[in-house]
Tab-separated table of C-alpha atoms in Angstrom:
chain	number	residue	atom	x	y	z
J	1	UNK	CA	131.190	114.433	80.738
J	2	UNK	CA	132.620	111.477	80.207
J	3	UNK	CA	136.628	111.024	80.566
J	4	UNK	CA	137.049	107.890	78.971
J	5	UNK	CA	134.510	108.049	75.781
J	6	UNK	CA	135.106	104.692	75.601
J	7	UNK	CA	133.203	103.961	77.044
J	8	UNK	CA	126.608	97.092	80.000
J	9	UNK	CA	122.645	86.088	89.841
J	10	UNK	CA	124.428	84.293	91.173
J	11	UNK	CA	123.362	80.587	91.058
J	12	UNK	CA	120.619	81.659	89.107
J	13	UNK	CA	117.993	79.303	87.828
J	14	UNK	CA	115.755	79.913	84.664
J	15	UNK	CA	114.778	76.868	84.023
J	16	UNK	CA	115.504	73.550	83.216
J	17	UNK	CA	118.515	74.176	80.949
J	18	UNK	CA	119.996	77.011	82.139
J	19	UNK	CA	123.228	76.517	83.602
J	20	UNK	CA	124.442	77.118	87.199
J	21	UNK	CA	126.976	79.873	87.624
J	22	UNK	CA	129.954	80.732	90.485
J	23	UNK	CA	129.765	83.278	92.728
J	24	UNK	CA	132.290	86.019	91.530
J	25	UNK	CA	134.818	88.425	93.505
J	26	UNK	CA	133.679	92.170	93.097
J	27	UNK	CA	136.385	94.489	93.641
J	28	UNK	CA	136.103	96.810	97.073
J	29	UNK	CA	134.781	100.195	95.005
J	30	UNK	CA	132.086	101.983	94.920
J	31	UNK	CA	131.120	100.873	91.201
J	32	UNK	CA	131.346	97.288	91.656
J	33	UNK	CA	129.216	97.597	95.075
J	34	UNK	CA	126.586	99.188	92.697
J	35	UNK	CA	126.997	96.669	89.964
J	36	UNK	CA	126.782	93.835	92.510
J	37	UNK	CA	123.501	95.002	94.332
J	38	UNK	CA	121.674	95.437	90.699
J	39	UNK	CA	123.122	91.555	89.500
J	40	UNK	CA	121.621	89.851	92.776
J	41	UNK	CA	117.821	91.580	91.680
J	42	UNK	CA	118.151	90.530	88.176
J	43	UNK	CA	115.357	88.251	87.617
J	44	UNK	CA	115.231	85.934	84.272
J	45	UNK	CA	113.872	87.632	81.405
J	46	UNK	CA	111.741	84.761	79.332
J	47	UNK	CA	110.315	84.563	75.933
J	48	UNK	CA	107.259	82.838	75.570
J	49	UNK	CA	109.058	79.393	74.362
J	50	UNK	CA	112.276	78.674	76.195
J	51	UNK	CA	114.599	76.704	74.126
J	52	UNK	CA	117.801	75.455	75.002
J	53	UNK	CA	119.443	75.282	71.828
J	54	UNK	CA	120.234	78.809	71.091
J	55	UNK	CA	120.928	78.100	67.841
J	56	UNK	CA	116.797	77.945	67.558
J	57	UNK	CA	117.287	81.697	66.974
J	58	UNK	CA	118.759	82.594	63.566
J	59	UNK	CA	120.612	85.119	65.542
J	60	UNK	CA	122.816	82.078	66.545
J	61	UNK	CA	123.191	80.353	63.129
J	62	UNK	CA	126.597	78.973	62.427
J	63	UNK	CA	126.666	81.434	60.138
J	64	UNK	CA	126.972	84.847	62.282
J	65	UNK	CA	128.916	82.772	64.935
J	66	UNK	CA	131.287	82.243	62.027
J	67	UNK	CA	130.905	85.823	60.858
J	68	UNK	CA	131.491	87.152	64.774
J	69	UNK	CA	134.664	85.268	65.263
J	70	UNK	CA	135.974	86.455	61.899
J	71	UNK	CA	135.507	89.936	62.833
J	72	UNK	CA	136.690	90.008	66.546
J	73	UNK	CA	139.385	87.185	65.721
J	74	UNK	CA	138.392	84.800	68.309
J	75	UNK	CA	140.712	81.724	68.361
J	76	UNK	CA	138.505	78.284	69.074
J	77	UNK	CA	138.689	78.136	73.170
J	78	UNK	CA	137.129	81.626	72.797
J	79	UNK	CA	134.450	80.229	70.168
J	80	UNK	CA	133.514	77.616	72.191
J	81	UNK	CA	133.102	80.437	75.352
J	82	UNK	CA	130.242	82.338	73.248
J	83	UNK	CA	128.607	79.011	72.197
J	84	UNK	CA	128.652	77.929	75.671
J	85	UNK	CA	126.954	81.742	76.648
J	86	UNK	CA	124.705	81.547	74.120
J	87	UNK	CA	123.574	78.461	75.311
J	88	UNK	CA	123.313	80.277	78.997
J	89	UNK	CA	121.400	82.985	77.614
J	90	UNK	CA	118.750	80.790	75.539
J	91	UNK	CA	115.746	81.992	77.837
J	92	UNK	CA	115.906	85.677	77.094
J	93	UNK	CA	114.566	87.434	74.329
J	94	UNK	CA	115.656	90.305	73.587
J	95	UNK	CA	117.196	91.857	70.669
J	96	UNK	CA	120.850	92.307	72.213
J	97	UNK	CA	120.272	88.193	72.406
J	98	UNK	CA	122.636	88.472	69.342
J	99	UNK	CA	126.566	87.613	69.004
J	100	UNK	CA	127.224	90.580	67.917
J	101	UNK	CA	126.153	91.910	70.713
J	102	UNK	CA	127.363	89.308	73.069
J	103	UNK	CA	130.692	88.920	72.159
J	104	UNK	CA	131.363	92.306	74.006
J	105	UNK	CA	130.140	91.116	77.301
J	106	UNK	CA	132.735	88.446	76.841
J	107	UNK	CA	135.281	90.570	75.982
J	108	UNK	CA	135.146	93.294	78.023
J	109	UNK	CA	135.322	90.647	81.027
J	110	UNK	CA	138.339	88.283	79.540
J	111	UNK	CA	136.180	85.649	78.923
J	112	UNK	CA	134.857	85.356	82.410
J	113	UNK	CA	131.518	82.877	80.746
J	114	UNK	CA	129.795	83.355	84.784
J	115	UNK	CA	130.539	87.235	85.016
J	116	UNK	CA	129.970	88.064	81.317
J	117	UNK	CA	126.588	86.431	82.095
J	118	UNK	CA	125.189	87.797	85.086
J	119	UNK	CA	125.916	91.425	83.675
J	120	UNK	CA	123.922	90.632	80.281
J	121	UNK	CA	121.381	89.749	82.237
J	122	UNK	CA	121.516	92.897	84.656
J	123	UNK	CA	121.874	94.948	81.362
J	124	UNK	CA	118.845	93.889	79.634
J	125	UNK	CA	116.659	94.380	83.136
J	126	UNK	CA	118.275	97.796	83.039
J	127	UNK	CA	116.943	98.224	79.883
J	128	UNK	CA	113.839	97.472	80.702
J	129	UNK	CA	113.154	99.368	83.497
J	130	UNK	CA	114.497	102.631	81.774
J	131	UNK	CA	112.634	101.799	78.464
J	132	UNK	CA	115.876	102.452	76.620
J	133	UNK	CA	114.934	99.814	73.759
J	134	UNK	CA	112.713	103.364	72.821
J	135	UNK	CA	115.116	106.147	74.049
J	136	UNK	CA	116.118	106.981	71.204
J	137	UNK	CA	112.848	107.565	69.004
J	138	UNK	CA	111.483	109.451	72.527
J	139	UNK	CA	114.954	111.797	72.395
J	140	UNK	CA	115.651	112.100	69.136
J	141	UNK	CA	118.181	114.519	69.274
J	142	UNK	CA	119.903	116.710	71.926
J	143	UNK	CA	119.504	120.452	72.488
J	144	UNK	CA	121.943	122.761	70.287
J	145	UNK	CA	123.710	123.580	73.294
J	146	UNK	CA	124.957	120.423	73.453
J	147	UNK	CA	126.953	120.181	69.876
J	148	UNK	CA	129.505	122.348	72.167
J	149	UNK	CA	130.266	118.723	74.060
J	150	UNK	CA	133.684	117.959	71.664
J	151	UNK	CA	132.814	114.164	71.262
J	152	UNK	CA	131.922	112.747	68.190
J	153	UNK	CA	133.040	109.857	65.599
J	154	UNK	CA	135.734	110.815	62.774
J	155	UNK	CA	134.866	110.155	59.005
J	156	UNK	CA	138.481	108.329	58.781
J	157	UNK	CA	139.225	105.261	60.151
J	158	UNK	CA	142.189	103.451	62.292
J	159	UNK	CA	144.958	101.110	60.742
J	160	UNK	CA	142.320	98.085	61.387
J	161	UNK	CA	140.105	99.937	59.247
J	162	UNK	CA	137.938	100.426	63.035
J	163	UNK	CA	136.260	104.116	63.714
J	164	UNK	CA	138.152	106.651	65.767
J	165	UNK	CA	135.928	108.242	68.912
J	166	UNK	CA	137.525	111.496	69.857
J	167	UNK	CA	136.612	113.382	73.476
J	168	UNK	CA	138.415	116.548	73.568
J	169	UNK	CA	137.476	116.772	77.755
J	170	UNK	CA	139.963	119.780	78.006
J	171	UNK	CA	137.924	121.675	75.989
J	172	UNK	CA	134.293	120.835	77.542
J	173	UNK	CA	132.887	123.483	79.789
J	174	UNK	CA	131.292	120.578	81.812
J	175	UNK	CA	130.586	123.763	84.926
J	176	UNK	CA	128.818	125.875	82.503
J	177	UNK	CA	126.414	123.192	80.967
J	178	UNK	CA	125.556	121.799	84.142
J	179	UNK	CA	124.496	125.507	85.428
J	180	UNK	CA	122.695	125.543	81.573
J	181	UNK	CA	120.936	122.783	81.429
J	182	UNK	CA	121.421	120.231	84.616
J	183	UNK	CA	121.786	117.103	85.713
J	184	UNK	CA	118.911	115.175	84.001
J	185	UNK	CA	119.716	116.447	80.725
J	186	UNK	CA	123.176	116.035	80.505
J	187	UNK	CA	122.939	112.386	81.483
J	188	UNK	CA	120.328	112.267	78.668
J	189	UNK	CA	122.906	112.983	76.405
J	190	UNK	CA	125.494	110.739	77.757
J	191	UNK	CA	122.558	108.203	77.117
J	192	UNK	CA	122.067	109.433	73.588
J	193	UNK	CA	125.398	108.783	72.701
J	194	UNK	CA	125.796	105.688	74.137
J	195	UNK	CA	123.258	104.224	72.417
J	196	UNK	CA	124.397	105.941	69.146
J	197	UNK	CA	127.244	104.773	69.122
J	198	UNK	CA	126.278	101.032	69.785
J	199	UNK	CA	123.000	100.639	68.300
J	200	UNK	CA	122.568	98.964	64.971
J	201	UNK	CA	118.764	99.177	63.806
J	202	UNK	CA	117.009	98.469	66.658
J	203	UNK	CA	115.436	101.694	67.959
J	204	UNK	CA	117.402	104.124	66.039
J	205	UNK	CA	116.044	106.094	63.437
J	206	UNK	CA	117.631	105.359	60.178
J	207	UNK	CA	119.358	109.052	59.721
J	208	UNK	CA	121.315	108.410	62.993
J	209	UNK	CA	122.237	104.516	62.005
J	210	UNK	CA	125.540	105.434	60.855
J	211	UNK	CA	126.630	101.800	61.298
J	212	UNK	CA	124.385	100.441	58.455
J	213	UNK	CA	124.414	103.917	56.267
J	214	UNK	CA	128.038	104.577	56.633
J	215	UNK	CA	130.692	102.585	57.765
J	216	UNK	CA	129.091	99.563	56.585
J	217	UNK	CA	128.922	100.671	53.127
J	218	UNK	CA	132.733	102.150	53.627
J	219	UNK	CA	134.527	99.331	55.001
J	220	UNK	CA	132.057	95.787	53.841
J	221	UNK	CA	132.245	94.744	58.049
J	222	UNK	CA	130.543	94.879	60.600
J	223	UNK	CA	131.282	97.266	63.466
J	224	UNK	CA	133.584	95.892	66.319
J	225	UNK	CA	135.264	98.435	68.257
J	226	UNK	CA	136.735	102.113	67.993
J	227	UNK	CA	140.313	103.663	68.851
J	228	UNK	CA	139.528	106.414	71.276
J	229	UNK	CA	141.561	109.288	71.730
J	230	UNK	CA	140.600	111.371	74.870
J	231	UNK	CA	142.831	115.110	74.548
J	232	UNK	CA	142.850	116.794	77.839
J	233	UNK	CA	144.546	119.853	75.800
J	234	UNK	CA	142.411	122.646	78.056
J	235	UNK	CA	141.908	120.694	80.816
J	236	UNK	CA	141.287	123.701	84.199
J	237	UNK	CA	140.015	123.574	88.057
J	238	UNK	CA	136.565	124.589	86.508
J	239	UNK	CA	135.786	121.036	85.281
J	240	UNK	CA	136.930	119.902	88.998
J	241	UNK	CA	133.767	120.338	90.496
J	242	UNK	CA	132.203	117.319	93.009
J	243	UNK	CA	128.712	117.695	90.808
J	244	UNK	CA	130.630	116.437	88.146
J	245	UNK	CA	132.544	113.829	89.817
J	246	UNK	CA	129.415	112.914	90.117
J	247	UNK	CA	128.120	112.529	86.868
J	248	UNK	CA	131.397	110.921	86.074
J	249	UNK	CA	130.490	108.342	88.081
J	250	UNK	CA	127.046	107.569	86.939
J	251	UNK	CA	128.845	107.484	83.482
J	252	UNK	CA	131.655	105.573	84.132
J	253	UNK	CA	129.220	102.657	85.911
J	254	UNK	CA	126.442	102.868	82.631
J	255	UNK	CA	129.931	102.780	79.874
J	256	UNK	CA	131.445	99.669	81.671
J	257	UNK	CA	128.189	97.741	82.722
J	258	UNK	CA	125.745	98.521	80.179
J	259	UNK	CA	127.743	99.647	76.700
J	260	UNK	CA	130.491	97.032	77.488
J	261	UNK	CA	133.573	96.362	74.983
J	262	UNK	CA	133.122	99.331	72.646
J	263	UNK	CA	136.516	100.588	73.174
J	264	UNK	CA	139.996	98.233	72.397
J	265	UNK	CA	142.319	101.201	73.078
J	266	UNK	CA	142.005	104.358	74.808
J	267	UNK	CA	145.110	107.146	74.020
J	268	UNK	CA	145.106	109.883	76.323
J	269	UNK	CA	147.116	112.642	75.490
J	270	UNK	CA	148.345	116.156	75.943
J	271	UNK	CA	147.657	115.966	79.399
J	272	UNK	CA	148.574	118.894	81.939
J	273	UNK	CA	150.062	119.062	85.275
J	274	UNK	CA	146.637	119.890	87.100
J	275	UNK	CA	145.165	116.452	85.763
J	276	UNK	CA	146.910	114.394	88.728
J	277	UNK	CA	144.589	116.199	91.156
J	278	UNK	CA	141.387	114.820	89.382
J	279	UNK	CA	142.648	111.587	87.833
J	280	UNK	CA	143.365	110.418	91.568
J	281	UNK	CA	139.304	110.313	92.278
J	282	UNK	CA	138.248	109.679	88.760
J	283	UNK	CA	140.138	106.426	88.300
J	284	UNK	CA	138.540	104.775	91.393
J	285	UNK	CA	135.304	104.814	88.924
J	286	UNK	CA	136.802	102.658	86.574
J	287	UNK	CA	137.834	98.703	87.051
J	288	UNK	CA	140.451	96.666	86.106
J	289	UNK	CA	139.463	95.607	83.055
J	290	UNK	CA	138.842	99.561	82.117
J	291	UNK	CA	142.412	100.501	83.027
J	292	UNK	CA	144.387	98.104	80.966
J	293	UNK	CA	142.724	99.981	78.023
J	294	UNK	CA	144.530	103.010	78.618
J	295	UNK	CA	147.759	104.424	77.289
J	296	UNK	CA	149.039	107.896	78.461
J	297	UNK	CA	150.544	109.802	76.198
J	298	UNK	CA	152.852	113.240	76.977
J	299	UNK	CA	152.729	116.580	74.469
J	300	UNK	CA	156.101	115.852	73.158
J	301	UNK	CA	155.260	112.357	71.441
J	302	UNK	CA	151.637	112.144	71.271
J	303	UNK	CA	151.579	112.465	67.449
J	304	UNK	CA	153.896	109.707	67.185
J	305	UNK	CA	152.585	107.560	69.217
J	306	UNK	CA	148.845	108.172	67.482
J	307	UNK	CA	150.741	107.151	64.434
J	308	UNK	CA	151.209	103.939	65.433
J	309	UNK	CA	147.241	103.132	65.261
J	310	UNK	CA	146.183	105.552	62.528
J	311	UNK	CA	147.190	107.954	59.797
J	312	UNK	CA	147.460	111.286	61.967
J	313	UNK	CA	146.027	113.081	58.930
J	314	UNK	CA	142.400	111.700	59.794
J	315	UNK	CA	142.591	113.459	63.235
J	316	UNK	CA	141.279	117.370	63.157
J	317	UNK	CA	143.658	120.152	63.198
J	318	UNK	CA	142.342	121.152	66.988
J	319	UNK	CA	144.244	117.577	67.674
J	320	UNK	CA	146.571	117.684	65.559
J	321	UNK	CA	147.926	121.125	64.357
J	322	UNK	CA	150.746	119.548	61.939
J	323	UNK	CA	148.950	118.175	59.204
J	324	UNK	CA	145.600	117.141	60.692
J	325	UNK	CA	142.665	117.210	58.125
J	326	UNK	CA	140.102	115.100	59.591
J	327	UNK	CA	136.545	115.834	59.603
J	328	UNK	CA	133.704	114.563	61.667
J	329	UNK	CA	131.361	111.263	61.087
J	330	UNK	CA	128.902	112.513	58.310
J	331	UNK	CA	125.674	113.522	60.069
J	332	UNK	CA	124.715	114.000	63.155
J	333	UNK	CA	128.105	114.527	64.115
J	334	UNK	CA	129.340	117.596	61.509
J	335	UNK	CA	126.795	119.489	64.332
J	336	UNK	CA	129.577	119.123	66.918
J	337	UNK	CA	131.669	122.179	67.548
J	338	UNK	CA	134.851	120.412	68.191
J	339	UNK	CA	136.981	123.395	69.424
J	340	UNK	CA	134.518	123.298	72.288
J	341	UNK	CA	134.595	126.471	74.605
J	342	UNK	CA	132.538	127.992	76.975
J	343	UNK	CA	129.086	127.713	77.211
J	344	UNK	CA	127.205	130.937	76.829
């Protein structure tokens, strides 16, 4: 459902610390028209004792601001950006209050402190209205159909020693699970993943929190960021479809504005001809920011140019029939059938 598997007010005033913020320039598309019109609603979200000192929350200690600029390699203008949002962000209290969890709105918008702020806030009102702080214990998992969607997390890791997210699109029958199951359901799922593959501990039961039960104990770091590889190997007309455009969409808006900065690189690859037609509506769903992720790959060097950011070997033999060995994420994800196929 999702091409890239990469895949979270103006001037306003919460108080009498918070700090005053520019108006920004939103891009002529339909997604940023959305974005905007859900930013200008946002109201403040307050716990019961403003402070202006973030570093009143243990969240902020020096300590995990040390520990987040270790681990995303933030130089000290950028260090002194996330001190200066966390300071903008005092009044809410939430759990994604955290740098961890920050430092990906500031990312994923190139350090933009007033734009980076105004979408935290719209994410967390998001969150609220969609009770997604308790998706995940309401969904637990999806359907079985759905282990036929070929997206999942690999056991093996990239050169950085950062998880590899593999969506083999060409091989999703994306027209016969929407005549399956629907609309609701499969943006359910995109929901389920999103939050499984961002959530640490907070809402997640513990057999899904792969972060603190897996890589964790694998690697001794925290999670940053994953290497996606999208394979369009497969890719037909059938997955062409304007229902699914417009799921796309929905998607593309929810991985950008509300899961923000998961992805550093995105390597498409073994694209055919017939993916011009839909790649010339689909990339007017992503922005700016989204698009500089992206690296295009053809079927005669796709291997090699994998092998720049990984050992090929940790890639499955369905993307890479050389010497591919790679298995899937233990857990939740050895249910996914990643040669795909059509649903029955």
């Amino acid at each position: 459902m999702k091409l890239l598997a990469l895949l979270w007010v103006s001037s306003l005033a919460v108080g009498e610390c918070s700090s005053q913020v520019a108006d920004i320039h939103v891009a002529d598309t339909d997604i940023d028209q959305v974005l905007q019109k859900q930013i200008d609603s946002v109201e403040p979200v307050l716990s019961n004792e403003t402070s202006c000192d973030p570093l009143s929350s243990s969240l902020w200690s020096e300590e995990n601001l040390f520990n987040v600029s270790s681990l995303w390699k933030l130089d000290t203008t950028a260090q002194n950006l996330l001190r200066q949002l966390g300071k903008s962000l005092s009044d809410i209290d939430h759990w994604k209050n955290d740098p961890y969890e920050v430092v990906r709105f500031l990312y994923r918008f190139e350090m933009d402190l007033s734009k980076s702020e105004k979408v935290f806030r719209s994410m967390v009102q998001w969150r609220a209205e969609n009770n997604m702080d308790t998706f995940m214990e309401r969904y637990q998992e999806p359907p079985e159909i759905f282990n036929l969607y070929p997206a999942c997390m690999l056991a093996g890791l990239d050169k950085d020693g950062d998880p590899i997210l593999v969506n083999r699109i060409g091989s999703y029958d994306a027209l016969g699970m929407h005549q399956q199951v629907g609309s609701d359901a499969m943006l359910d799922v995109d929901s389920f993943l999103l939050e499984l593959f961002s959530t640490r501990s907070n809402g997640i039961p513990s057999h899904l929190d792969w972060q603190q039960y897996h890589y964790e104990p694998m690697t001794g770091k925290r999670f940053s960021q994953f290497t996606v590889v999208v394979d369009l190997h497969g890719l037909s007309v059938r997955q062409f479809r304007p229902a699914l455009f417009g799921l796309l969409q929905e998607s593309a808006h929810s991985n950008q504005y509300h899961y923000p900065g998961l992805a550093k690189r995105v390597i498409v690859n073994r694209a055919p001809k017939i993916f011009r037609m839909g790649w010339n509506i689909v990339k007017n769903f992503y922005d700016e920011q989204s698009m500089r992720l992206l690296k295009f790959v053809t079927d005669d060097d796709y291997l090699e140019e994998l092998q720049k950011y990984m050992d090929v070997e940790v890639l499955p033999a369905v993307i890479n029939p050389v010497n591919g060995k790679g298995k899937q994420m233990p857990g939740y994800m050895e249910k996914i059938k990643l040669e795909g196929g059509r649903i029955p």
